[in-house]
Structure formats: structure tokens, C-alpha cells
mmCIF file of C-alpha atoms in Angstrom:
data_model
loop_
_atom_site.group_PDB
_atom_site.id
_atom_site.type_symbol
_atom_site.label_atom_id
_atom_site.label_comp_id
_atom_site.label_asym_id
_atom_site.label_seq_id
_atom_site.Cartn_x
_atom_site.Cartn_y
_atom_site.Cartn_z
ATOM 1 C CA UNK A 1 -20.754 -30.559 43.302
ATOM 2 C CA UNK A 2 -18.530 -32.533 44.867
ATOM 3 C CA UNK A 3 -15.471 -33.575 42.941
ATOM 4 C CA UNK A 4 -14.909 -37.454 42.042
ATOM 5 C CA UNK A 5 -10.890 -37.287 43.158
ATOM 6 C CA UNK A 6 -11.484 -35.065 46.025
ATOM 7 C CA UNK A 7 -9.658 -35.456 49.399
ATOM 8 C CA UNK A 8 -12.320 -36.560 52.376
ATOM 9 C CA UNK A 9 -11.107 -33.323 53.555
ATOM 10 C CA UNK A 10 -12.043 -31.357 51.422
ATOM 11 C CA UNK A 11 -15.576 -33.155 51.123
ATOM 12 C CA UNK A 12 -16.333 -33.042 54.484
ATOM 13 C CA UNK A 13 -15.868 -29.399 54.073
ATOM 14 C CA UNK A 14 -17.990 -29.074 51.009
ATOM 15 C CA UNK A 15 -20.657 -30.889 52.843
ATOM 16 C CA UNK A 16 -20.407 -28.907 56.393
ATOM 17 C CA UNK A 17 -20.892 -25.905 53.880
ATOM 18 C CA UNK A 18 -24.224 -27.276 52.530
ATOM 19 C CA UNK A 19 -25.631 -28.570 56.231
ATOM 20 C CA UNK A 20 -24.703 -25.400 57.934
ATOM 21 C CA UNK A 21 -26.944 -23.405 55.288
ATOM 22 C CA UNK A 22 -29.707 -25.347 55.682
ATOM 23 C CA UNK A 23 -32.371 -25.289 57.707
ATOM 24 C CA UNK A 24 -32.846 -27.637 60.733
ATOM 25 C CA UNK A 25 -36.137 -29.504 59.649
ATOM 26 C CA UNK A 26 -34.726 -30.112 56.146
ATOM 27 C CA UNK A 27 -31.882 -32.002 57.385
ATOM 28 C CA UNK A 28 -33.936 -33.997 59.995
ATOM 29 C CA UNK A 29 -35.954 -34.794 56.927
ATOM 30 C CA UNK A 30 -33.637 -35.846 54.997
ATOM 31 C CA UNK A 31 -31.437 -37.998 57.814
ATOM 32 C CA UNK A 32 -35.307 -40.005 57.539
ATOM 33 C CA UNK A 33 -34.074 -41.216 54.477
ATOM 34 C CA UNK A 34 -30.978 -43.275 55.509
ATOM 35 C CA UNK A 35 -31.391 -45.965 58.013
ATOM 36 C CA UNK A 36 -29.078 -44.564 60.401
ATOM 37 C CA UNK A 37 -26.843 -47.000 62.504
ATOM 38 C CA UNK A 38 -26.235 -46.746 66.308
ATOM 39 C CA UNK A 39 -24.708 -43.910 67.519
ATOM 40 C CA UNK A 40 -24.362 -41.976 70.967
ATOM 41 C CA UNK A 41 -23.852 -38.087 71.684
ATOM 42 C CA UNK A 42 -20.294 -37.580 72.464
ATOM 43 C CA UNK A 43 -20.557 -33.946 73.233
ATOM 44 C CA UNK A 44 -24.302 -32.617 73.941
ATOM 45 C CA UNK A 45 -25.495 -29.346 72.498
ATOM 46 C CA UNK A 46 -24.148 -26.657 73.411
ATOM 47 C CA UNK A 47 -24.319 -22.604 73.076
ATOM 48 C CA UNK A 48 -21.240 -20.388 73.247
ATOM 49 C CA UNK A 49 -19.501 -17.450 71.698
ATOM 50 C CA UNK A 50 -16.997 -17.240 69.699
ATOM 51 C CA UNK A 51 -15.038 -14.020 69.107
ATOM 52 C CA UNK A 52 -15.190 -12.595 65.232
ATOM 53 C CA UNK A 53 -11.988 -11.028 63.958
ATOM 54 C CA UNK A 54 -11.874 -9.141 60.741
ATOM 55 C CA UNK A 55 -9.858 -6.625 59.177
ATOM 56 C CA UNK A 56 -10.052 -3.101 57.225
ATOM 57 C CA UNK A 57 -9.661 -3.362 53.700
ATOM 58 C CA UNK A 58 -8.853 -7.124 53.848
ATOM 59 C CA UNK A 59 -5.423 -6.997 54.206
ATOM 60 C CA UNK A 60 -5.030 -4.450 57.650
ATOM 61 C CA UNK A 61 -4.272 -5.085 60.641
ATOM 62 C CA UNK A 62 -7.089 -7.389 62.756
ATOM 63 C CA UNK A 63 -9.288 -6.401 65.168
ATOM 64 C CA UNK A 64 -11.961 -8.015 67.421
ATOM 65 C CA UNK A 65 -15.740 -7.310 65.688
ATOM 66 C CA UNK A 66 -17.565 -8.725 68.173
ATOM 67 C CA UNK A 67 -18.842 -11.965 69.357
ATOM 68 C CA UNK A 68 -21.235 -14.028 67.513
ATOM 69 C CA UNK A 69 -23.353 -17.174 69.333
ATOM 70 C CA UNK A 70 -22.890 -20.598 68.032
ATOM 71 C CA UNK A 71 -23.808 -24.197 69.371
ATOM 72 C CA UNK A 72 -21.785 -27.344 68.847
ATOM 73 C CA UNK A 73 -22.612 -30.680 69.449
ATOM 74 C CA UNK A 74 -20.192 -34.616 68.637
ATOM 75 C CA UNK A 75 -21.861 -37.797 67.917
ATOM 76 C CA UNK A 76 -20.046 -41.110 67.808
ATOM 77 C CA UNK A 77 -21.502 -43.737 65.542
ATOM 78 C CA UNK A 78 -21.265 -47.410 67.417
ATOM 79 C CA UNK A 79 -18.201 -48.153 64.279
ATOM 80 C CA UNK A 80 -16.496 -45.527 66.007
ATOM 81 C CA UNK A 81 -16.375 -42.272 63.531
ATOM 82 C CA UNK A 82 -16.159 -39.089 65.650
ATOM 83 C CA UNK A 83 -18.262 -36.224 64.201
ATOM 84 C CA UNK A 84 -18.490 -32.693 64.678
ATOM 85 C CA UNK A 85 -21.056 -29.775 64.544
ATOM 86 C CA UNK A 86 -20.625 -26.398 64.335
ATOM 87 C CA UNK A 87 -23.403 -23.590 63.763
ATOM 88 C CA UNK A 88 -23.760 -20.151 64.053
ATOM 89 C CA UNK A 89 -26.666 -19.326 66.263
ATOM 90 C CA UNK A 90 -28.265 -20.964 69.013
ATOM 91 C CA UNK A 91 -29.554 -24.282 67.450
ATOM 92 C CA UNK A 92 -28.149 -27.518 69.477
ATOM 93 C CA UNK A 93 -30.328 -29.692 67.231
ATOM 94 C CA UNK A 94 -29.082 -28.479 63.591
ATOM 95 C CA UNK A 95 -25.445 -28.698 65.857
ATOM 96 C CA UNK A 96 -26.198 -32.544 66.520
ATOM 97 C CA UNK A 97 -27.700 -33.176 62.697
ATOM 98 C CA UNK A 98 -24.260 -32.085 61.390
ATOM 99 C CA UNK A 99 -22.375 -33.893 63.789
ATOM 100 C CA UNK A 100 -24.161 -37.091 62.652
ATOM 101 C CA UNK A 101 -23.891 -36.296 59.100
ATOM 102 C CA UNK A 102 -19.852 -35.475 59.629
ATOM 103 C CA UNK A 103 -19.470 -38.811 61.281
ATOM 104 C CA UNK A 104 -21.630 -40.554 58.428
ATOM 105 C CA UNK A 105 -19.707 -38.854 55.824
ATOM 106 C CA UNK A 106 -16.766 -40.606 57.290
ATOM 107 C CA UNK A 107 -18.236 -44.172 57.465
ATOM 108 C CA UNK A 108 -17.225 -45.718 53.912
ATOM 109 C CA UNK A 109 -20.950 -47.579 54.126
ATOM 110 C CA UNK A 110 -22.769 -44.339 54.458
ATOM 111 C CA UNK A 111 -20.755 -41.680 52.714
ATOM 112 C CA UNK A 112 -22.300 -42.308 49.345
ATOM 113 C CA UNK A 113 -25.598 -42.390 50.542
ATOM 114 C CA UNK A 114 -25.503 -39.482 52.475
ATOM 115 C CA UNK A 115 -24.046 -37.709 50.005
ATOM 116 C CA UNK A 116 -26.570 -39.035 47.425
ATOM 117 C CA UNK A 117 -29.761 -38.858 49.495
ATOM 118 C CA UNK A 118 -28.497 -35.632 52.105
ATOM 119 C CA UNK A 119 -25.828 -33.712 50.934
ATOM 120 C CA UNK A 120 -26.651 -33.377 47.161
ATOM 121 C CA UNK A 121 -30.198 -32.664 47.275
ATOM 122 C CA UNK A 122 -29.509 -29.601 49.618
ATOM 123 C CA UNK A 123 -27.081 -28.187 47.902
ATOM 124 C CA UNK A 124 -29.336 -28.113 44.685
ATOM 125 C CA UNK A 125 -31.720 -26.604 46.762
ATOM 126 C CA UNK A 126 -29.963 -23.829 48.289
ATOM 127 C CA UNK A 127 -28.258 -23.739 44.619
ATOM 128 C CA UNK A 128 -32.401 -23.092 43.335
ATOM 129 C CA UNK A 129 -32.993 -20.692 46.360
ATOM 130 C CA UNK A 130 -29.604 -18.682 45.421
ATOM 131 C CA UNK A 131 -30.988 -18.615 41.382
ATOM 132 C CA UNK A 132 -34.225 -17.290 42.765
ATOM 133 C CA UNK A 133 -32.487 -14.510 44.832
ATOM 134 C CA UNK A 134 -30.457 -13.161 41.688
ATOM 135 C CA UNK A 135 -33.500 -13.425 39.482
ATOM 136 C CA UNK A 136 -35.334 -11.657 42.077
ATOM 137 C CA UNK A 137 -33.065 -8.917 42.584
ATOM 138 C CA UNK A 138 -32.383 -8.199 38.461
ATOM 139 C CA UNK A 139 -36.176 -8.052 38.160
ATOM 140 C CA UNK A 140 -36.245 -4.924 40.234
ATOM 141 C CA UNK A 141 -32.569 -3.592 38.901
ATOM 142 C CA UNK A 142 -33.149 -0.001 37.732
ATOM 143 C CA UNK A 143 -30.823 1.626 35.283
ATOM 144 C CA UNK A 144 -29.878 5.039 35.499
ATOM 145 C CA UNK A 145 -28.496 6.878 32.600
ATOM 146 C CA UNK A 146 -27.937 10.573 32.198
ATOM 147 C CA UNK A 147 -29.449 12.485 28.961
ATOM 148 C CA UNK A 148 -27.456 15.323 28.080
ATOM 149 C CA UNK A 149 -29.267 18.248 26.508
ATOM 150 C CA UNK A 150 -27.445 19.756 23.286
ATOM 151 C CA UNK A 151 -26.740 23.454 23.289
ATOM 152 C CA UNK A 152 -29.102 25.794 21.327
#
């Protein structure tokens, strides 16, 4: 949820969270919702790599994993907001949904719709799918215990 004094940092964060999460065809349905204003790709869709650094034990010394793909895309609403989208995997359309939702977010006429109409409804859904998961997985939790036999 997002918080009611938060920076626009911080919820443009939050909400990148959400839309990178979620599937492509549930953000194009929701973006249906909003009338969305003029806008022009700044940056088409694009696939790369990016190289993934982690470390032993969380506090060693780094080391290159591997690489991982991702695509990126920027869209620049006609008002002038900049936004960007970032997404593991190769998916230039989820990469130019988010960069349309960033630069919404940032419009003062739009934010609170998309994050009434957009961001919140995906986040309760990935919130439900999460709840489902846990259930699932305690449902088939086994217990092991260890009888001890007495003497005699």
C-alpha cells in the first residue's frame, strides 16, 4: 500500500515493483481504463543484458553470476514527463507499459488515477496470488517428528 506522506520516489518505486510483477496483458488491460493522453516513444524496445553480481554469504566479496536478459523501453507524454521501463526478460511491450505508467505516475492529473485504477488493483492481485502460494504450500507441509522407543 502505498503510503499517504510518501516521497514520489519512493512511489514510483513501489509502483515499478507492482508493474514489473505483473503480467503484460494485465497491465494493457488495465492502461484501457484511463484515457491516456498523447504521448510518443522516446526510447523503443529494446533487449539487452545486464551483468548480475552477487555475493557469498551476503556480505563477501562480489562476483559476476552471470548475465540475465532484460528489455527497456521511454515514453514521453505530450506534457513532457519522461518515463522509464525496465524488465527482466525479453518483453519490449511490458518494457513500454511501464514506461507509460512511470511517466503517468509523474503527471499530477494522472497519478491518482493510475494509482487507483492500475497500480492498486495489481498489487492486491499479486498480494491474492502470493496468499494462494503460502496456503498452497502449508497444505502439503509434512511434519516430521521422531518417536523414541523406551527401554525394556
Amino acid at each position: 500500500m502505498t503510503q499517504p506522506h510518501a516521497s514520489p520516489e519512493t512511489c514510483r518505486r513501489n509502483a515499478m515493483s507492482v508493474l514489473a510483477h505483473t503480467p503484460t496483458e494485465r497491465i494493457s488491460a488495465c492502461l484501457e481504463a484511463l484515457d491516456v493522453p498523447s504521448h510518443e516513444i522516446a526510447r523503443q524496445p529494446e533487449d539487452g543484458l545486464v551483468m548480475v553480481r552477487g555475493r557469498i554469504g551476503g556480505d563477501g566479496a562480489p562476483f559476476n553470476l552471470g548475465e540475465a536478459s532484460v528489455s527497456r523501453a521511454a515514453v514521453r507524454l505530450a506534457s513532457g514527463e519522461l518515463g522509464f521501463g525496465y524488465v527482466l526478460g525479453r518483453d519490449g511491450e511490458k518494457a513500454r507499459l511501464i514506461a507509460l505508467c512511470d511517466a503517468l505516475i509523474q503527471n499530477s492529473g494522472f497519478k491518482a488515477d493510475v494509482e487507483q485504477k492500475i497500480i492498486a488493483p495489481l498489487r492486491r492481485e499479486l498480494e491474492d496470488a502470493r496468499l494462494r502460494q503460502t496456503a498452497e504450500t502449508a497444505a502439503t507441509r509434512v511434519d516430521f517428528y521422531t518417536l523414541v522407543r523406551g527401554e525394556g
